[in-house]
Amino acid sequence: MFDVFFQSAAWLIDTFYDWVGEYTVAISMVSVAIMLLITPLTLKSTKGMLEMQRLQPEMKRLQNEFRGDRQQLNQEMMKLYQEHKVNPLASCLPLLAQMPVFIIMFQVLSGLTRKGADGTFDPKYIPEDTALYQSLDKATEMLSFGLNLAVTPAEAMGDNFVKGLPYALLIVALGGLFFVQQRMVASRAVSPTMSPMQAKIMQYLPVAFAVFQVFLPTSLVAYYMVQAIFRIVQQGYITRRFYGENGLGREAQEASVKAREIGKDDSAKSSKQKNEQKQAPAPIQSKRVTPGKNRPTPSGRPARPVPPSKRNK
């Protein structure tokens, strides 16, 4: 069922390989082609996210106004989104598109270097008459620029640490690219303040991504390295387009600051009300007075004596 996607990706790699005759360059060209296809979604999601941020003051007011009525709040939120033509799920589009692409590329690159019973490659997903198949068939390595793209960096460093150093440098370079990309995004964040936990997560996220790549085929590491370079260029373009002097990003930043001020004012009012309630004197409660024996009750009648049989109970 899914073979058609795998075969299409393998055909694309073979097409570029037929042009350039180099595995890494062919994979890099596929990476660039995929990023070019996803770029419109990225720009659309960025614009949608900034438009959502620009509505934060209005959203905060609605949350304060309908705090006790969740259903009414959701209705008012939907009206606000429709009025400004905003899709709250738009920012998820690039991520949703990237997940199946990763699965396809992982499956294809692993299938191209699938080994048969004799320990040599038995390429999958491409016809036998293609240039890529013929170059890999009965081979034991997928060599490109001195690296075996068929093994993972962990395997290469485990077999021979000295020969595995280029693979380690590749991972370090990829982690550096992830870090640069993350810093570019963080520098223009519309919510400048974040919790210490969020700051720690953002700080170590590039390291986590780089460590994850150690256990993937080196061909896929090369694919992601080209994507990381492309994203850095893409983020630079987004910064120039949306974060100029009168850009949507600047408006979103100002709206975010305004929304935080509204939130602080609301918190201060709530705290003040709670303090006033605590300091308010408690209402005086009248104590019930039980008349003594044979003493007149408030109605003027003497209290009824207690029978001897009930006095000791």
PDB file of C-alpha atoms in Angstrom:
ATOM      1  CA  MET A   1       0.000   0.000   0.000  1.00  0.00           C
ATOM      2  CA  PHE A   2       2.760   2.433   0.971  1.00  0.00           C
ATOM      3  CA  ASP A   3       5.264   1.094  -1.568  1.00  0.00           C
ATOM      4  CA  VAL A   4       4.164   3.712  -4.077  1.00  0.00           C
ATOM      5  CA  PHE A   5       5.534   6.449  -1.784  1.00  0.00           C
ATOM      6  CA  PHE A   6       8.775   4.554  -1.204  1.00  0.00           C
ATOM      7  CA  GLN A   7       9.204   3.854  -4.912  1.00  0.00           C
ATOM      8  CA  SER A   8       8.562   7.511  -5.780  1.00  0.00           C
ATOM      9  CA  ALA A   9      11.236   8.695  -3.339  1.00  0.00           C
ATOM     10  CA  ALA A  10      13.684   6.072  -4.619  1.00  0.00           C
ATOM     11  CA  TRP A  11      12.952   7.143  -8.204  1.00  0.00           C
ATOM     12  CA  LEU A  12      13.719  10.752  -7.256  1.00  0.00           C
ATOM     13  CA  ILE A  13      17.052   9.761  -5.686  1.00  0.00           C
ATOM     14  CA  ASP A  14      17.890   7.678  -8.751  1.00  0.00           C
ATOM     15  CA  THR A  15      17.019  10.567 -11.077  1.00  0.00           C
ATOM     16  CA  PHE A  16      19.383  12.946  -9.302  1.00  0.00           C
ATOM     17  CA  TYR A  17      22.049  10.243  -9.034  1.00  0.00           C
ATOM     18  CA  ASP A  18      21.816   9.665 -12.782  1.00  0.00           C
ATOM     19  CA  TRP A  19      22.587  13.382 -13.250  1.00  0.00           C
ATOM     20  CA  VAL A  20      25.455  13.809 -10.794  1.00  0.00           C
ATOM     21  CA  GLY A  21      26.770  10.296 -10.113  1.00  0.00           C
ATOM     22  CA  GLU A  22      27.301  10.994  -6.392  1.00  0.00           C
ATOM     23  CA  TYR A  23      25.191   9.569  -3.572  1.00  0.00           C
ATOM     24  CA  THR A  24      25.504  12.469  -1.130  1.00  0.00           C
ATOM     25  CA  VAL A  25      24.797  15.097  -3.790  1.00  0.00           C
ATOM     26  CA  ALA A  26      21.759  13.166  -5.031  1.00  0.00           C
ATOM     27  CA  ILE A  27      20.372  12.822  -1.487  1.00  0.00           C
ATOM     28  CA  SER A  28      21.070  16.515  -0.862  1.00  0.00           C
ATOM     29  CA  MET A  29      19.146  17.471  -3.997  1.00  0.00           C
ATOM     30  CA  VAL A  30      16.189  15.406  -2.788  1.00  0.00           C
ATOM     31  CA  SER A  31      16.400  17.174   0.572  1.00  0.00           C
ATOM     32  CA  VAL A  32      16.337  20.602  -1.087  1.00  0.00           C
ATOM     33  CA  ALA A  33      13.431  19.585  -3.338  1.00  0.00           C
ATOM     34  CA  ILE A  34      11.373  18.447  -0.342  1.00  0.00           C
ATOM     35  CA  MET A  35      12.141  21.638   1.589  1.00  0.00           C
ATOM     36  CA  LEU A  36      11.086  23.747  -1.393  1.00  0.00           C
ATOM     37  CA  LEU A  37       7.759  21.906  -1.439  1.00  0.00           C
ATOM     38  CA  ILE A  38       7.242  22.421   2.300  1.00  0.00           C
ATOM     39  CA  THR A  39       8.335  26.092   2.336  1.00  0.00           C
ATOM     40  CA  PRO A  40       4.864  27.468   1.399  1.00  0.00           C
ATOM     41  CA  LEU A  41       3.392  25.548   4.350  1.00  0.00           C
ATOM     42  CA  THR A  42       6.109  26.915   6.633  1.00  0.00           C
ATOM     43  CA  LEU A  43       5.444  30.506   5.570  1.00  0.00           C
ATOM     44  CA  LYS A  44       1.687  30.016   5.919  1.00  0.00           C
ATOM     45  CA  SER A  45       2.044  28.479   9.382  1.00  0.00           C
ATOM     46  CA  THR A  46       4.397  31.271  10.495  1.00  0.00           C
ATOM     47  CA  LYS A  47       1.905  33.895   9.371  1.00  0.00           C
ATOM     48  CA  GLY A  48      -0.962  32.060  11.082  1.00  0.00           C
ATOM     49  CA  MET A  49       1.006  31.749  14.323  1.00  0.00           C
ATOM     50  CA  LEU A  50       1.808  35.473  14.324  1.00  0.00           C
ATOM     51  CA  GLU A  51      -1.823  36.355  13.625  1.00  0.00           C
ATOM     52  CA  MET A  52      -2.815  34.211  16.594  1.00  0.00           C
ATOM     53  CA  GLN A  53      -0.258  36.023  18.751  1.00  0.00           C
ATOM     54  CA  ARG A  54      -1.636  39.352  17.584  1.00  0.00           C
ATOM     55  CA  LEU A  55      -5.061  38.347  18.936  1.00  0.00           C
ATOM     56  CA  GLN A  56      -3.719  37.530  22.398  1.00  0.00           C
ATOM     57  CA  PRO A  57      -5.068  40.694  24.111  1.00  0.00           C
ATOM     58  CA  GLU A  58      -8.582  39.974  22.812  1.00  0.00           C
ATOM     59  CA  MET A  59      -8.264  36.318  23.783  1.00  0.00           C
ATOM     60  CA  LYS A  60      -7.142  37.293  27.277  1.00  0.00           C
ATOM     61  CA  ARG A  61     -10.136  39.616  27.697  1.00  0.00           C
ATOM     62  CA  LEU A  62     -12.507  36.865  26.612  1.00  0.00           C
ATOM     63  CA  GLN A  63     -10.898  34.458  29.078  1.00  0.00           C
ATOM     64  CA  ASN A  64     -11.412  36.973  31.883  1.00  0.00           C
ATOM     65  CA  GLU A  65     -14.987  37.738  30.854  1.00  0.00           C
ATOM     66  CA  PHE A  66     -16.155  34.128  30.464  1.00  0.00           C
ATOM     67  CA  ARG A  67     -13.935  32.525  33.066  1.00  0.00           C
ATOM     68  CA  GLY A  68     -16.735  30.484  34.592  1.00  0.00           C
ATOM     69  CA  ASP A  69     -18.425  29.471  31.333  1.00  0.00           C
ATOM     70  CA  ARG A  70     -16.222  27.203  29.210  1.00  0.00           C
ATOM     71  CA  GLN A  71     -18.839  26.623  26.516  1.00  0.00           C
ATOM     72  CA  GLN A  72     -19.502  30.331  26.003  1.00  0.00           C
ATOM     73  CA  LEU A  73     -15.760  31.017  25.976  1.00  0.00           C
ATOM     74  CA  ASN A  74     -15.211  28.473  23.189  1.00  0.00           C
ATOM     75  CA  GLN A  75     -18.022  30.013  21.156  1.00  0.00           C
ATOM     76  CA  GLU A  76     -16.588  33.511  21.533  1.00  0.00           C
ATOM     77  CA  MET A  77     -13.118  32.242  20.623  1.00  0.00           C
ATOM     78  CA  MET A  78     -14.443  30.657  17.439  1.00  0.00           C
ATOM     79  CA  LYS A  79     -16.186  33.903  16.531  1.00  0.00           C
ATOM     80  CA  LEU A  80     -12.912  35.760  17.055  1.00  0.00           C
ATOM     81  CA  TYR A  81     -11.025  33.305  14.815  1.00  0.00           C
ATOM     82  CA  GLN A  82     -13.671  33.548  12.092  1.00  0.00           C
ATOM     83  CA  GLU A  83     -13.775  37.333  12.265  1.00  0.00           C
ATOM     84  CA  HIS A  84     -10.012  37.601  11.725  1.00  0.00           C
ATOM     85  CA  LYS A  85      -9.816  34.522   9.442  1.00  0.00           C
ATOM     86  CA  VAL A  86      -7.323  32.747  11.697  1.00  0.00           C
ATOM     87  CA  ASN A  87      -6.780  28.984  11.855  1.00  0.00           C
ATOM     88  CA  PRO A  88      -5.423  27.930  15.279  1.00  0.00           C
ATOM     89  CA  LEU A  89      -4.074  24.672  13.785  1.00  0.00           C
ATOM     90  CA  ALA A  90      -2.138  26.300  10.929  1.00  0.00           C
ATOM     91  CA  SER A  91       1.180  26.186  12.801  1.00  0.00           C
ATOM     92  CA  CYS A  92       1.005  22.363  12.905  1.00  0.00           C
ATOM     93  CA  LEU A  93       1.057  21.903   9.111  1.00  0.00           C
ATOM     94  CA  PRO A  94       4.865  21.739   8.564  1.00  0.00           C
ATOM     95  CA  LEU A  95       5.308  19.302  11.450  1.00  0.00           C
ATOM     96  CA  LEU A  96       2.521  17.074  10.147  1.00  0.00           C
ATOM     97  CA  ALA A  97       4.146  17.113   6.711  1.00  0.00           C
ATOM     98  CA  GLN A  98       7.629  16.312   8.028  1.00  0.00           C
ATOM     99  CA  MET A  99       6.708  13.146   9.933  1.00  0.00           C
ATOM    100  CA  PRO A 100       5.635  11.019   6.929  1.00  0.00           C
ATOM    101  CA  VAL A 101       8.586  12.382   4.919  1.00  0.00           C
ATOM    102  CA  PHE A 102      10.994  11.183   7.617  1.00  0.00           C
ATOM    103  CA  ILE A 103       9.412   7.718   7.622  1.00  0.00           C
ATOM    104  CA  ILE A 104       9.585   7.498   3.825  1.00  0.00           C
ATOM    105  CA  MET A 105      13.212   8.645   3.588  1.00  0.00           C
ATOM    106  CA  PHE A 106      14.311   6.344   6.410  1.00  0.00           C
ATOM    107  CA  GLN A 107      12.598   3.370   4.798  1.00  0.00           C
ATOM    108  CA  VAL A 108      13.964   4.126   1.318  1.00  0.00           C
ATOM    109  CA  LEU A 109      17.570   4.808   2.347  1.00  0.00           C
ATOM    110  CA  SER A 110      17.556   1.679   4.496  1.00  0.00           C
ATOM    111  CA  GLY A 111      15.994  -0.329   1.662  1.00  0.00           C
ATOM    112  CA  LEU A 112      18.579   0.784  -0.896  1.00  0.00           C
ATOM    113  CA  THR A 113      21.357  -0.712   1.241  1.00  0.00           C
ATOM    114  CA  ARG A 114      19.452  -3.818   2.287  1.00  0.00           C
ATOM    115  CA  LYS A 115      21.792  -6.784   2.481  1.00  0.00           C
ATOM    116  CA  GLY A 116      21.060 -10.213   1.072  1.00  0.00           C
ATOM    117  CA  ALA A 117      22.084 -13.629   2.348  1.00  0.00           C
ATOM    118  CA  ASP A 118      25.610 -13.241   0.925  1.00  0.00           C
ATOM    119  CA  GLY A 119      26.202  -9.970   2.826  1.00  0.00           C
ATOM    120  CA  THR A 120      26.054  -7.738  -0.255  1.00  0.00           C
ATOM    121  CA  PHE A 121      23.468  -5.090  -1.087  1.00  0.00           C
ATOM    122  CA  ASP A 122      20.147  -6.146  -2.571  1.00  0.00           C
ATOM    123  CA  PRO A 123      18.560  -2.727  -3.327  1.00  0.00           C
ATOM    124  CA  LYS A 124      14.853  -2.334  -2.778  1.00  0.00           C
ATOM    125  CA  TYR A 125      12.219   0.014  -4.282  1.00  0.00           C
ATOM    126  CA  ILE A 126      14.085   0.685  -7.591  1.00  0.00           C
ATOM    127  CA  PRO A 127      14.129  -1.254 -10.886  1.00  0.00           C
ATOM    128  CA  GLU A 128      17.194  -3.293 -11.768  1.00  0.00           C
ATOM    129  CA  ASP A 129      17.926  -1.295 -14.934  1.00  0.00           C
ATOM    130  CA  THR A 130      18.475   2.005 -13.081  1.00  0.00           C
ATOM    131  CA  ALA A 131      21.898   3.535 -12.527  1.00  0.00           C
ATOM    132  CA  LEU A 132      21.417   3.632  -8.756  1.00  0.00           C
ATOM    133  CA  TYR A 133      20.527  -0.057  -8.569  1.00  0.00           C
ATOM    134  CA  GLN A 134      23.471  -1.121 -10.695  1.00  0.00           C
ATOM    135  CA  SER A 135      25.903   0.936  -8.600  1.00  0.00           C
ATOM    136  CA  LEU A 136      24.677  -0.626  -5.344  1.00  0.00           C
ATOM    137  CA  ASP A 137      23.910  -4.186  -6.438  1.00  0.00           C
ATOM    138  CA  LYS A 138      26.370  -6.702  -4.952  1.00  0.00           C
ATOM    139  CA  ALA A 139      28.293  -3.894  -3.225  1.00  0.00           C
ATOM    140  CA  THR A 140      29.086  -3.890   0.490  1.00  0.00           C
ATOM    141  CA  GLU A 141      29.472  -0.136   1.041  1.00  0.00           C
ATOM    142  CA  MET A 142      27.718   3.028  -0.103  1.00  0.00           C
ATOM    143  CA  LEU A 143      30.832   5.181  -0.320  1.00  0.00           C
ATOM    144  CA  SER A 144      30.558   8.937  -0.804  1.00  0.00           C
ATOM    145  CA  PHE A 145      33.258  11.495   0.011  1.00  0.00           C
ATOM    146  CA  GLY A 146      35.102   8.856   2.019  1.00  0.00           C
ATOM    147  CA  LEU A 147      32.106   7.915   4.186  1.00  0.00           C
ATOM    148  CA  ASN A 148      30.029   4.766   4.110  1.00  0.00           C
ATOM    149  CA  LEU A 149      26.473   6.093   4.002  1.00  0.00           C
ATOM    150  CA  ALA A 150      25.019   2.648   4.705  1.00  0.00           C
ATOM    151  CA  VAL A 151      26.217   2.470   8.330  1.00  0.00           C
ATOM    152  CA  THR A 152      25.200   4.558  11.314  1.00  0.00           C
ATOM    153  CA  PRO A 153      27.757   6.867  12.967  1.00  0.00           C
ATOM    154  CA  ALA A 154      27.512   4.685  16.080  1.00  0.00           C
ATOM    155  CA  GLU A 155      28.474   1.593  14.071  1.00  0.00           C
ATOM    156  CA  ALA A 156      31.334   3.405  12.331  1.00  0.00           C
ATOM    157  CA  MET A 157      32.801   4.677  15.608  1.00  0.00           C
ATOM    158  CA  GLY A 158      32.293   1.300  17.258  1.00  0.00           C
ATOM    159  CA  ASP A 159      34.204  -0.610  14.558  1.00  0.00           C
ATOM    160  CA  ASN A 160      37.195   1.736  14.471  1.00  0.00           C
ATOM    161  CA  PHE A 161      37.225   4.901  16.555  1.00  0.00           C
ATOM    162  CA  VAL A 162      39.901   6.648  14.465  1.00  0.00           C
ATOM    163  CA  LYS A 163      38.125   5.917  11.186  1.00  0.00           C
ATOM    164  CA  GLY A 164      34.866   6.858  12.885  1.00  0.00           C
ATOM    165  CA  LEU A 165      36.040  10.385  13.737  1.00  0.00           C
ATOM    166  CA  PRO A 166      34.700  11.896  10.469  1.00  0.00           C
ATOM    167  CA  TYR A 167      31.284  10.502  11.377  1.00  0.00           C
ATOM    168  CA  ALA A 168      31.563  12.068  14.839  1.00  0.00           C
ATOM    169  CA  LEU A 169      32.510  15.419  13.283  1.00  0.00           C
ATOM    170  CA  LEU A 170      29.476  15.124  11.024  1.00  0.00           C
ATOM    171  CA  ILE A 171      27.217  14.748  14.069  1.00  0.00           C
ATOM    172  CA  VAL A 172      28.910  17.686  15.832  1.00  0.00           C
ATOM    173  CA  ALA A 173      28.440  19.855  12.735  1.00  0.00           C
ATOM    174  CA  LEU A 174      24.786  18.840  12.532  1.00  0.00           C
ATOM    175  CA  GLY A 175      24.286  19.710  16.209  1.00  0.00           C
ATOM    176  CA  GLY A 176      25.879  23.114  15.555  1.00  0.00           C
ATOM    177  CA  LEU A 177      23.483  23.759  12.675  1.00  0.00           C
ATOM    178  CA  PHE A 178      20.520  22.783  14.864  1.00  0.00           C
ATOM    179  CA  PHE A 179      21.788  25.158  17.554  1.00  0.00           C
ATOM    180  CA  VAL A 180      22.116  28.090  15.115  1.00  0.00           C
ATOM    181  CA  GLN A 181      18.603  27.462  13.832  1.00  0.00           C
ATOM    182  CA  GLN A 182      17.186  27.298  17.361  1.00  0.00           C
ATOM    183  CA  ARG A 183      18.922  30.551  18.328  1.00  0.00           C
ATOM    184  CA  MET A 184      17.496  32.321  15.278  1.00  0.00           C
ATOM    185  CA  VAL A 185      13.972  31.291  16.260  1.00  0.00           C
ATOM    186  CA  ALA A 186      14.483  32.155  19.949  1.00  0.00           C
ATOM    187  CA  SER A 187      15.873  35.621  19.156  1.00  0.00           C
ATOM    188  CA  ARG A 188      12.578  36.740  17.661  1.00  0.00           C
ATOM    189  CA  ALA A 189      10.232  34.856  19.997  1.00  0.00           C
ATOM    190  CA  VAL A 190       6.969  36.719  20.534  1.00  0.00           C
ATOM    191  CA  SER A 191       6.958  35.564  24.153  1.00  0.00           C
ATOM    192  CA  PRO A 192      10.341  36.751  25.443  1.00  0.00           C
ATOM    193  CA  THR A 193       9.766  35.385  28.910  1.00  0.00           C
ATOM    194  CA  MET A 194       9.622  31.643  29.461  1.00  0.00           C
ATOM    195  CA  SER A 195       9.837  29.342  32.421  1.00  0.00           C
ATOM    196  CA  PRO A 196      13.249  27.954  33.454  1.00  0.00           C
ATOM    197  CA  MET A 197      12.098  24.488  32.381  1.00  0.00           C
ATOM    198  CA  GLN A 198      11.205  25.733  28.884  1.00  0.00           C
ATOM    199  CA  ALA A 199      14.533  27.534  28.634  1.00  0.00           C
ATOM    200  CA  LYS A 200      16.394  24.339  29.552  1.00  0.00           C
ATOM    201  CA  ILE A 201      14.436  22.310  27.003  1.00  0.00           C
ATOM    202  CA  MET A 202      15.174  24.810  24.235  1.00  0.00           C
ATOM    203  CA  GLN A 203      18.837  24.894  25.247  1.00  0.00           C
ATOM    204  CA  TYR A 204      19.379  21.136  25.065  1.00  0.00           C
ATOM    205  CA  LEU A 205      17.025  20.384  22.164  1.00  0.00           C
ATOM    206  CA  PRO A 206      19.785  20.663  19.503  1.00  0.00           C
ATOM    207  CA  VAL A 207      21.935  18.257  21.513  1.00  0.00           C
ATOM    208  CA  ALA A 208      19.067  15.758  21.703  1.00  0.00           C
ATOM    209  CA  PHE A 209      18.508  15.973  17.942  1.00  0.00           C
ATOM    210  CA  ALA A 210      22.209  15.441  17.259  1.00  0.00           C
ATOM    211  CA  VAL A 211      22.405  12.416  19.584  1.00  0.00           C
ATOM    212  CA  PHE A 212      19.358  10.918  17.873  1.00  0.00           C
ATOM    213  CA  GLN A 213      21.157  11.123  14.507  1.00  0.00           C
ATOM    214  CA  VAL A 214      23.985   8.904  15.813  1.00  0.00           C
ATOM    215  CA  PHE A 215      21.711   5.882  15.451  1.00  0.00           C
ATOM    216  CA  LEU A 216      20.422   6.702  11.951  1.00  0.00           C
ATOM    217  CA  PRO A 217      22.104   5.774   8.647  1.00  0.00           C
ATOM    218  CA  THR A 218      24.758   8.293   7.643  1.00  0.00           C
ATOM    219  CA  SER A 219      22.841   8.876   4.410  1.00  0.00           C
ATOM    220  CA  LEU A 220      19.938  10.197   6.495  1.00  0.00           C
ATOM    221  CA  VAL A 221      22.345  12.340   8.542  1.00  0.00           C
ATOM    222  CA  ALA A 222      23.517  13.952   5.293  1.00  0.00           C
ATOM    223  CA  TYR A 223      19.879  14.487   4.320  1.00  0.00           C
ATOM    224  CA  TYR A 224      19.158  16.300   7.600  1.00  0.00           C
ATOM    225  CA  MET A 225      22.355  18.347   7.414  1.00  0.00           C
ATOM    226  CA  VAL A 226      21.247  19.829   4.092  1.00  0.00           C
ATOM    227  CA  GLN A 227      17.794  20.466   5.549  1.00  0.00           C
ATOM    228  CA  ALA A 228      19.344  22.247   8.547  1.00  0.00           C
ATOM    229  CA  ILE A 229      21.325  24.549   6.241  1.00  0.00           C
ATOM    230  CA  PHE A 230      18.182  25.205   4.204  1.00  0.00           C
ATOM    231  CA  ARG A 231      16.198  26.024   7.359  1.00  0.00           C
ATOM    232  CA  ILE A 232      18.817  28.538   8.507  1.00  0.00           C
ATOM    233  CA  VAL A 233      18.464  30.360   5.180  1.00  0.00           C
ATOM    234  CA  GLN A 234      14.687  30.028   5.453  1.00  0.00           C
ATOM    235  CA  GLN A 235      14.622  31.488   8.971  1.00  0.00           C
ATOM    236  CA  GLY A 236      16.697  34.434   7.784  1.00  0.00           C
ATOM    237  CA  TYR A 237      14.109  35.096   5.083  1.00  0.00           C
ATOM    238  CA  ILE A 238      11.249  34.803   7.593  1.00  0.00           C
ATOM    239  CA  THR A 239      12.969  37.314   9.881  1.00  0.00           C
ATOM    240  CA  ARG A 240      13.339  39.846   7.070  1.00  0.00           C
ATOM    241  CA  ARG A 241       9.796  39.324   5.778  1.00  0.00           C
ATOM    242  CA  PHE A 242       7.777  39.275   9.004  1.00  0.00           C
ATOM    243  CA  TYR A 243       9.923  41.061  11.579  1.00  0.00           C
ATOM    244  CA  GLY A 244      10.619  44.364   9.883  1.00  0.00           C
ATOM    245  CA  GLU A 245       9.758  47.711  11.451  1.00  0.00           C
ATOM    246  CA  ASN A 246       6.044  47.475  10.616  1.00  0.00           C
ATOM    247  CA  GLY A 247       5.879  43.731  10.080  1.00  0.00           C
ATOM    248  CA  LEU A 248       3.385  41.252  11.435  1.00  0.00           C
ATOM    249  CA  GLY A 249       5.998  39.838  13.785  1.00  0.00           C
ATOM    250  CA  ARG A 250       6.520  43.204  15.479  1.00  0.00           C
ATOM    251  CA  GLU A 251       2.773  43.592  15.947  1.00  0.00           C
ATOM    252  CA  ALA A 252       2.629  40.101  17.446  1.00  0.00           C
ATOM    253  CA  GLN A 253       5.444  40.943  19.873  1.00  0.00           C
ATOM    254  CA  GLU A 254       3.655  44.111  21.012  1.00  0.00           C
ATOM    255  CA  ALA A 255       0.378  42.207  21.384  1.00  0.00           C
ATOM    256  CA  SER A 256       2.131  39.542  23.448  1.00  0.00           C
ATOM    257  CA  VAL A 257       3.492  42.179  25.827  1.00  0.00           C
ATOM    258  CA  LYS A 258       0.036  43.760  26.101  1.00  0.00           C
ATOM    259  CA  ALA A 259      -1.566  40.381  26.830  1.00  0.00           C
ATOM    260  CA  ARG A 260       0.916  39.742  29.636  1.00  0.00           C
ATOM    261  CA  GLU A 261       0.100  43.132  31.150  1.00  0.00           C
ATOM    262  CA  ILE A 262      -3.605  42.290  31.046  1.00  0.00           C
ATOM    263  CA  GLY A 263      -2.845  38.975  32.719  1.00  0.00           C
ATOM    264  CA  LYS A 264      -0.799  40.696  35.447  1.00  0.00           C
ATOM    265  CA  ASP A 265      -3.569  43.229  36.106  1.00  0.00           C
ATOM    266  CA  ASP A 266      -6.133  40.452  36.330  1.00  0.00           C
ATOM    267  CA  SER A 267      -3.931  38.485  38.737  1.00  0.00           C
ATOM    268  CA  ALA A 268      -3.426  41.577  40.888  1.00  0.00           C
ATOM    269  CA  LYS A 269      -7.182  42.199  41.051  1.00  0.00           C
ATOM    270  CA  SER A 270      -7.859  38.582  41.993  1.00  0.00           C
ATOM    271  CA  SER A 271      -5.223  38.686  44.739  1.00  0.00           C
ATOM    272  CA  LYS A 272      -6.646  41.941  46.081  1.00  0.00           C
ATOM    273  CA  GLN A 273     -10.154  40.494  46.233  1.00  0.00           C
ATOM    274  CA  LYS A 274      -8.902  37.409  48.067  1.00  0.00           C
ATOM    275  CA  ASN A 275      -7.031  39.537  50.606  1.00  0.00           C
ATOM    276  CA  GLU A 276     -10.100  41.698  51.188  1.00  0.00           C
ATOM    277  CA  GLN A 277     -12.200  38.607  51.787  1.00  0.00           C
ATOM    278  CA  LYS A 278      -9.663  37.282  54.282  1.00  0.00           C
ATOM    279  CA  GLN A 279      -9.473  40.595  56.157  1.00  0.00           C
ATOM    280  CA  ALA A 280     -13.253  41.120  56.325  1.00  0.00           C
ATOM    281  CA  PRO A 281     -14.633  40.556  59.915  1.00  0.00           C
ATOM    282  CA  ALA A 282     -16.593  37.384  60.369  1.00  0.00           C
ATOM    283  CA  PRO A 283     -20.342  37.858  61.045  1.00  0.00           C
ATOM    284  CA  ILE A 284     -21.329  37.667  64.736  1.00  0.00           C
ATOM    285  CA  GLN A 285     -23.397  34.594  65.451  1.00  0.00           C
ATOM    286  CA  SER A 286     -25.877  34.705  68.342  1.00  0.00           C
ATOM    287  CA  LYS A 287     -25.442  31.961  70.893  1.00  0.00           C
ATOM    288  CA  ARG A 288     -28.435  29.948  71.933  1.00  0.00           C
ATOM    289  CA  VAL A 289     -29.098  30.316  75.652  1.00  0.00           C
ATOM    290  CA  THR A 290     -30.628  27.346  77.384  1.00  0.00           C
ATOM    291  CA  PRO A 291     -32.800  28.431  80.295  1.00  0.00           C
ATOM    292  CA  GLY A 292     -31.955  26.968  83.677  1.00  0.00           C
ATOM    293  CA  LYS A 293     -34.196  24.800  85.692  1.00  0.00           C
ATOM    294  CA  ASN A 294     -37.548  26.457  86.494  1.00  0.00           C
ATOM    295  CA  ARG A 295     -36.288  29.684  84.866  1.00  0.00           C
ATOM    296  CA  PRO A 296     -38.655  31.463  82.570  1.00  0.00           C
ATOM    297  CA  THR A 297     -38.106  30.929  78.845  1.00  0.00           C
ATOM    298  CA  PRO A 298     -38.171  33.836  76.366  1.00  0.00           C
ATOM    299  CA  SER A 299     -41.902  33.140  75.982  1.00  0.00           C
ATOM    300  CA  GLY A 300     -42.415  33.782  79.692  1.00  0.00           C
ATOM    301  CA  ARG A 301     -43.211  30.219  80.625  1.00  0.00           C
ATOM    302  CA  PRO A 302     -41.101  28.282  83.130  1.00  0.00           C
ATOM    303  CA  ALA A 303     -38.822  25.617  81.718  1.00  0.00           C
ATOM    304  CA  ARG A 304     -40.160  22.115  81.915  1.00  0.00           C
ATOM    305  CA  PRO A 305     -38.298  20.097  84.591  1.00  0.00           C
ATOM    306  CA  VAL A 306     -36.255  17.113  83.427  1.00  0.00           C
ATOM    307  CA  PRO A 307     -37.653  13.782  84.729  1.00  0.00           C
ATOM    308  CA  PRO A 308     -35.352  11.910  87.184  1.00  0.00           C
ATOM    309  CA  SER A 309     -35.193   8.918  84.845  1.00  0.00           C
ATOM    310  CA  LYS A 310     -33.393  11.023  82.157  1.00  0.00           C
ATOM    311  CA  ARG A 311     -31.033  13.033  84.368  1.00  0.00           C
ATOM    312  CA  ASN A 312     -28.253  10.416  84.504  1.00  0.00           C
ATOM    313  CA  LYS A 313     -28.358   9.504  80.856  1.00  0.00           C
TER     314      LYS A 313
END
